[in-house]
mmCIF file of C-alpha atoms in Angstrom:
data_model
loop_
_atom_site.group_PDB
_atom_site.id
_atom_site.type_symbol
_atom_site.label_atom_id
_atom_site.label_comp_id
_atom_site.label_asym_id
_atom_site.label_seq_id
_atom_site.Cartn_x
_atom_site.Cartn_y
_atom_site.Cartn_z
ATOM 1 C CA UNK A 1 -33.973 -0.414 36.046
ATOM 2 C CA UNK A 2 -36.860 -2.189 34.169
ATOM 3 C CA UNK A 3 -40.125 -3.828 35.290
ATOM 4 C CA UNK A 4 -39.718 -7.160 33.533
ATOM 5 C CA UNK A 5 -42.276 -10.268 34.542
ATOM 6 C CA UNK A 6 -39.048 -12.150 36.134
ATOM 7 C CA UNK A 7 -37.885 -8.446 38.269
ATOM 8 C CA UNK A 8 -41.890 -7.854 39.248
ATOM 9 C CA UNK A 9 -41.606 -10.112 42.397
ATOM 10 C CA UNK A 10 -38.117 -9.219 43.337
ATOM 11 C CA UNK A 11 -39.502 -5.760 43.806
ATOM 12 C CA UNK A 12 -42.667 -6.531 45.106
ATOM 13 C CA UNK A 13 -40.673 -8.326 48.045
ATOM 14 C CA UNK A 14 -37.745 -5.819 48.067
ATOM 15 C CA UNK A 15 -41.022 -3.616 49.132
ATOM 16 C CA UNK A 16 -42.534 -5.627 51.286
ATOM 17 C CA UNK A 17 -39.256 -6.395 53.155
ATOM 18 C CA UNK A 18 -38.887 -10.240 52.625
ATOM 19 C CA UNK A 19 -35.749 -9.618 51.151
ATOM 20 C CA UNK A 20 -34.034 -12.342 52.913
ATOM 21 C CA UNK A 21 -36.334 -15.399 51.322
ATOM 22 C CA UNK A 22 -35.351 -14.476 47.410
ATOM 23 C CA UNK A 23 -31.815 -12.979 48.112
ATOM 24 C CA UNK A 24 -30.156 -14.646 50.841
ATOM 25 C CA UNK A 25 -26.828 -12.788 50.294
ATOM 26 C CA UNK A 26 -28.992 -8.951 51.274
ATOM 27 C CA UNK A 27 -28.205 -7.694 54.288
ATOM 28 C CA UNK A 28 -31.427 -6.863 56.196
ATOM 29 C CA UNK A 29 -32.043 -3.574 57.747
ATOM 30 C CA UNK A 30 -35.508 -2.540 58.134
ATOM 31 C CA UNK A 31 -35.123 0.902 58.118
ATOM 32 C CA UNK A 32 -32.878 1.290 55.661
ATOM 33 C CA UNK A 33 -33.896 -1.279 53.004
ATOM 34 C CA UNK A 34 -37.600 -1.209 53.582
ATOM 35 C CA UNK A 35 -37.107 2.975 52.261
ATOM 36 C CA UNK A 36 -33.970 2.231 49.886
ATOM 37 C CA UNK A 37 -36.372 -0.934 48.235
ATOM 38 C CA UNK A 38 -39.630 1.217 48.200
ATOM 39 C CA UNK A 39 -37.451 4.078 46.210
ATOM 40 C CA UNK A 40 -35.780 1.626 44.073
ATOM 41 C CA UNK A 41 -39.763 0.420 42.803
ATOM 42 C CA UNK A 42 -40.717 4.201 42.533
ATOM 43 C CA UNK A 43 -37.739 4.353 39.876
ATOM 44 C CA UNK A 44 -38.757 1.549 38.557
ATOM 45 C CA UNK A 45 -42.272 2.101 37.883
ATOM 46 C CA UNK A 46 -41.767 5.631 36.580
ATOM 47 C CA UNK A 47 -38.818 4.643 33.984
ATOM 48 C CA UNK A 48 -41.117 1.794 32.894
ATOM 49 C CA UNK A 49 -43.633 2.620 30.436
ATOM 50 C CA UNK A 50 -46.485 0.633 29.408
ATOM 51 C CA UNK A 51 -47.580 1.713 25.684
ATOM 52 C CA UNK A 52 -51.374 2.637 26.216
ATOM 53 C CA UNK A 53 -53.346 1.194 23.151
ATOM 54 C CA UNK A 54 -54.714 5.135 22.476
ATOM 55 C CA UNK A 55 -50.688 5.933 21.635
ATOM 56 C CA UNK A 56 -50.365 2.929 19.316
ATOM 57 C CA UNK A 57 -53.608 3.942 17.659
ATOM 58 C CA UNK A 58 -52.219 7.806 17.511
ATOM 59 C CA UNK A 59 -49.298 6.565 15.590
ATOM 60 C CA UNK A 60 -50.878 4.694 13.400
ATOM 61 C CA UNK A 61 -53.278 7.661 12.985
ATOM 62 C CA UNK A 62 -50.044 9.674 12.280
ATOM 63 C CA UNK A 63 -47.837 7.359 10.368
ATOM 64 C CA UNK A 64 -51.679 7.190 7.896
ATOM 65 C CA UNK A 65 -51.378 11.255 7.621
ATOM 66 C CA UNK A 66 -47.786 11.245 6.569
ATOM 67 C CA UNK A 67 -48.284 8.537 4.417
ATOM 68 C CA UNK A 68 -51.291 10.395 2.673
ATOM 69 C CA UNK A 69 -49.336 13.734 2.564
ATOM 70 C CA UNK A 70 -46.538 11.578 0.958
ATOM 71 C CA UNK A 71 -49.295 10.623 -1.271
ATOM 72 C CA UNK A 72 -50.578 14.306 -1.925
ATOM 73 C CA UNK A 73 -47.175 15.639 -2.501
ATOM 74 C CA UNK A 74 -45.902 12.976 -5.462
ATOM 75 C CA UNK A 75 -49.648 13.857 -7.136
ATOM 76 C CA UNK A 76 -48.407 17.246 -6.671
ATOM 77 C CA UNK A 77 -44.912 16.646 -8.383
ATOM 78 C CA UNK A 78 -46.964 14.415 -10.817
ATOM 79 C CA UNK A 79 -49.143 17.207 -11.786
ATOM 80 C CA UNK A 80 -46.342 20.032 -12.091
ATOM 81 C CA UNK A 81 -44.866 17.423 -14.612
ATOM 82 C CA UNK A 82 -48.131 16.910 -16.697
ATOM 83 C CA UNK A 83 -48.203 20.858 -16.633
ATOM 84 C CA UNK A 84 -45.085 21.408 -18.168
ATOM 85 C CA UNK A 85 -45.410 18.679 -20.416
ATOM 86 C CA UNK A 86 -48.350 20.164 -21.547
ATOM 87 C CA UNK A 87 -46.891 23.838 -21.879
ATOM 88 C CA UNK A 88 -44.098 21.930 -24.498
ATOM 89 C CA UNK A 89 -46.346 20.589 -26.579
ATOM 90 C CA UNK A 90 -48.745 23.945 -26.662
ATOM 91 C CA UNK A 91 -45.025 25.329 -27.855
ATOM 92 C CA UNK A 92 -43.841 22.764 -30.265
ATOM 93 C CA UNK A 93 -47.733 23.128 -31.955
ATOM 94 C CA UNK A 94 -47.465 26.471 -31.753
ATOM 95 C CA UNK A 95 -44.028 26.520 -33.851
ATOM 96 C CA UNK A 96 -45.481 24.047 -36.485
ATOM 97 C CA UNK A 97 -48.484 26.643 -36.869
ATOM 98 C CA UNK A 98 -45.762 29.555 -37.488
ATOM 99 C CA UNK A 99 -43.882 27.112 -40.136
ATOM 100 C CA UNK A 100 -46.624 26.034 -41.858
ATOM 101 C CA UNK A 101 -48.748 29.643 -42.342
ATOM 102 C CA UNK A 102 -45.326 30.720 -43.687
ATOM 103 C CA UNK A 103 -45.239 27.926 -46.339
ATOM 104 C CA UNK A 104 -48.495 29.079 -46.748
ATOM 105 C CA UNK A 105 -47.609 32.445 -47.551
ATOM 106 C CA UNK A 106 -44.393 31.804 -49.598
ATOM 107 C CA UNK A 107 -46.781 29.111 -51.638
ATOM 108 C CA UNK A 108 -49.555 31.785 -52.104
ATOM 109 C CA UNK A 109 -46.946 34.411 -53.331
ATOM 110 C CA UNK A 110 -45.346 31.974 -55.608
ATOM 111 C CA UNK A 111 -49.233 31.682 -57.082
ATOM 112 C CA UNK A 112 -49.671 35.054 -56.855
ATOM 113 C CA UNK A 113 -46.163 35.838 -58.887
ATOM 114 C CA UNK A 114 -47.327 32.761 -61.751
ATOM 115 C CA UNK A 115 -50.550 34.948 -62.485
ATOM 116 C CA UNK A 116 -48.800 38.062 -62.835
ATOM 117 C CA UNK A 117 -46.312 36.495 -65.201
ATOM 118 C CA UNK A 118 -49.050 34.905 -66.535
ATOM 119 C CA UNK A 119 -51.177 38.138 -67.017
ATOM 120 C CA UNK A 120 -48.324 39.863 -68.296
ATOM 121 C CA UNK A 121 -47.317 37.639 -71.319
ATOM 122 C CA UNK A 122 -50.958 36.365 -72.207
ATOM 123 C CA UNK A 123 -50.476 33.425 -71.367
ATOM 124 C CA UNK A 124 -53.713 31.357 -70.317
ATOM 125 C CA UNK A 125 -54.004 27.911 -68.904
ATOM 126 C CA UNK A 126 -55.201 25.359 -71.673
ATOM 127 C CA UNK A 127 -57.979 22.338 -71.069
ATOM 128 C CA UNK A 128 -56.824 19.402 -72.197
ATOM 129 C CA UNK A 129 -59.133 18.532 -75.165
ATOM 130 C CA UNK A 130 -62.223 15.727 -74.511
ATOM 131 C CA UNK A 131 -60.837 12.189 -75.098
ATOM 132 C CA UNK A 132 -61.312 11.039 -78.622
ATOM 133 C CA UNK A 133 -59.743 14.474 -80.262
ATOM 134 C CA UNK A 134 -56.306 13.105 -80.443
ATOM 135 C CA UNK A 135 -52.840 14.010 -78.415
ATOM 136 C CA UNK A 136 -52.840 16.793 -76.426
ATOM 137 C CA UNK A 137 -49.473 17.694 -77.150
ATOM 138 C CA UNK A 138 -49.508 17.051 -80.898
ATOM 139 C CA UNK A 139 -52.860 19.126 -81.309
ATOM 140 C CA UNK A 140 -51.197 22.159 -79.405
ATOM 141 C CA UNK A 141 -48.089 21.665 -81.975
ATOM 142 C CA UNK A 142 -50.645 21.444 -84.739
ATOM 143 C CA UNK A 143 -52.007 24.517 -83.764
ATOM 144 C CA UNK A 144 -48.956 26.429 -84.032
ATOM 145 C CA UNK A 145 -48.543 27.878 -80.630
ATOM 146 C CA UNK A 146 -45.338 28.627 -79.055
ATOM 147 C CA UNK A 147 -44.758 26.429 -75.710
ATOM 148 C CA UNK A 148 -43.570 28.748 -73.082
ATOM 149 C CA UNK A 149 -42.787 26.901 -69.899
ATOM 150 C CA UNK A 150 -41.835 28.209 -66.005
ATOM 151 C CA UNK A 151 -39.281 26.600 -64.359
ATOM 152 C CA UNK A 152 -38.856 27.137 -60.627
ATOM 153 C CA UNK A 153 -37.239 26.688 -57.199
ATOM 154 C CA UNK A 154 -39.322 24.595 -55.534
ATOM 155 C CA UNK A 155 -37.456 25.426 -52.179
ATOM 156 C CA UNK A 156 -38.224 28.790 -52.618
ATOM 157 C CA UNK A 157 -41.669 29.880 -53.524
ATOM 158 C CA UNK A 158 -40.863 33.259 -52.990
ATOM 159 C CA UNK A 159 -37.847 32.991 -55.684
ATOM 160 C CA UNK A 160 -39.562 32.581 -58.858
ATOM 161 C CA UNK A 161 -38.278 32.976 -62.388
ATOM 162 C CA UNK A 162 -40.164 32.853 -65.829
ATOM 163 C CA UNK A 163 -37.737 31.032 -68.316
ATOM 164 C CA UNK A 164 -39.086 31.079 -71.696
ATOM 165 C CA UNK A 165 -38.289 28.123 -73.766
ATOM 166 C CA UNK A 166 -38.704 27.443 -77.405
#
């Protein structure tokens, strides 16, 4: 049974023994109700419970810490994300760094392999001439000199092979 504002009287005079006033249809034994009526309030009162304003404010207080541990945990998450997204990109940089020092080194090869050919036919880079002294290809055919070219695989640095044309 439940205290309610309309069952508050019916008790109080269940208690008091006036029972006969506000229930006409009650049988009225002194004794026996007056004891029966004062238990029946004692179960009442003690299955009724009034929220006390320091339990309201305790939930609130603990519904706030869940909330903020809610809050904690999805910066958490948040952070384990940035993390990895970070460790990726330190991978994907990494692997570009590998790729290009090995162009690097396949271009510097290729270099090194030209000078050696170079070296080892006599060949020698030639300055274009200042402007005004004519066509730089018709004074090196005027001049008599054989055109050796290299032709290669641009792919492949690594790869390279002296053609000599005439």
């Amino acid at each position: 049974m439940t205290i309610t504002a309309s069952t508050l009287p019916k008790l109080s005079a269940s208690a008091s023994g006036k029972v006969d006033k506000l229930d006409p249809h009650r049988w009225k034994d002194d004794a026996k109700t007056g004891m029966c009526d004062l238990y029946e309030v004692l179960d009442a009162v003690s299955s009724t419970s009034i929220p006390d304003p320091t339990d309201s404010e305790a939930n609130l207080v603990m519904d706030l810490v869940r909330a903020k541990r809610e809050v904690l945990v999805a910066q958490k998450v948040l952070a384990e994300c940035i993390l990895r997204e970070n460790e990726i990109q330190a991978s994907l940089l990494k692997f570009q760094v590998d790729t290009t020092e090995k162009k690097l080194d396949d271009t510097d090869m290729g270099l090194g392999y030209m000078r050696a050919v170079f070296k080892k036919y006599g060949w020698s880079h030639i300055s274009p001439l200042p402007p005004g002294h004519g066509n730089y290809l018709h004074t090196v055919d005027s001049l008599n000199f054989k055109c050796h070219m290299l032709s290669f695989a641009l792919s492949k640095f690594s790869h390279l092979v002296p053609l000599e044309l005439n």
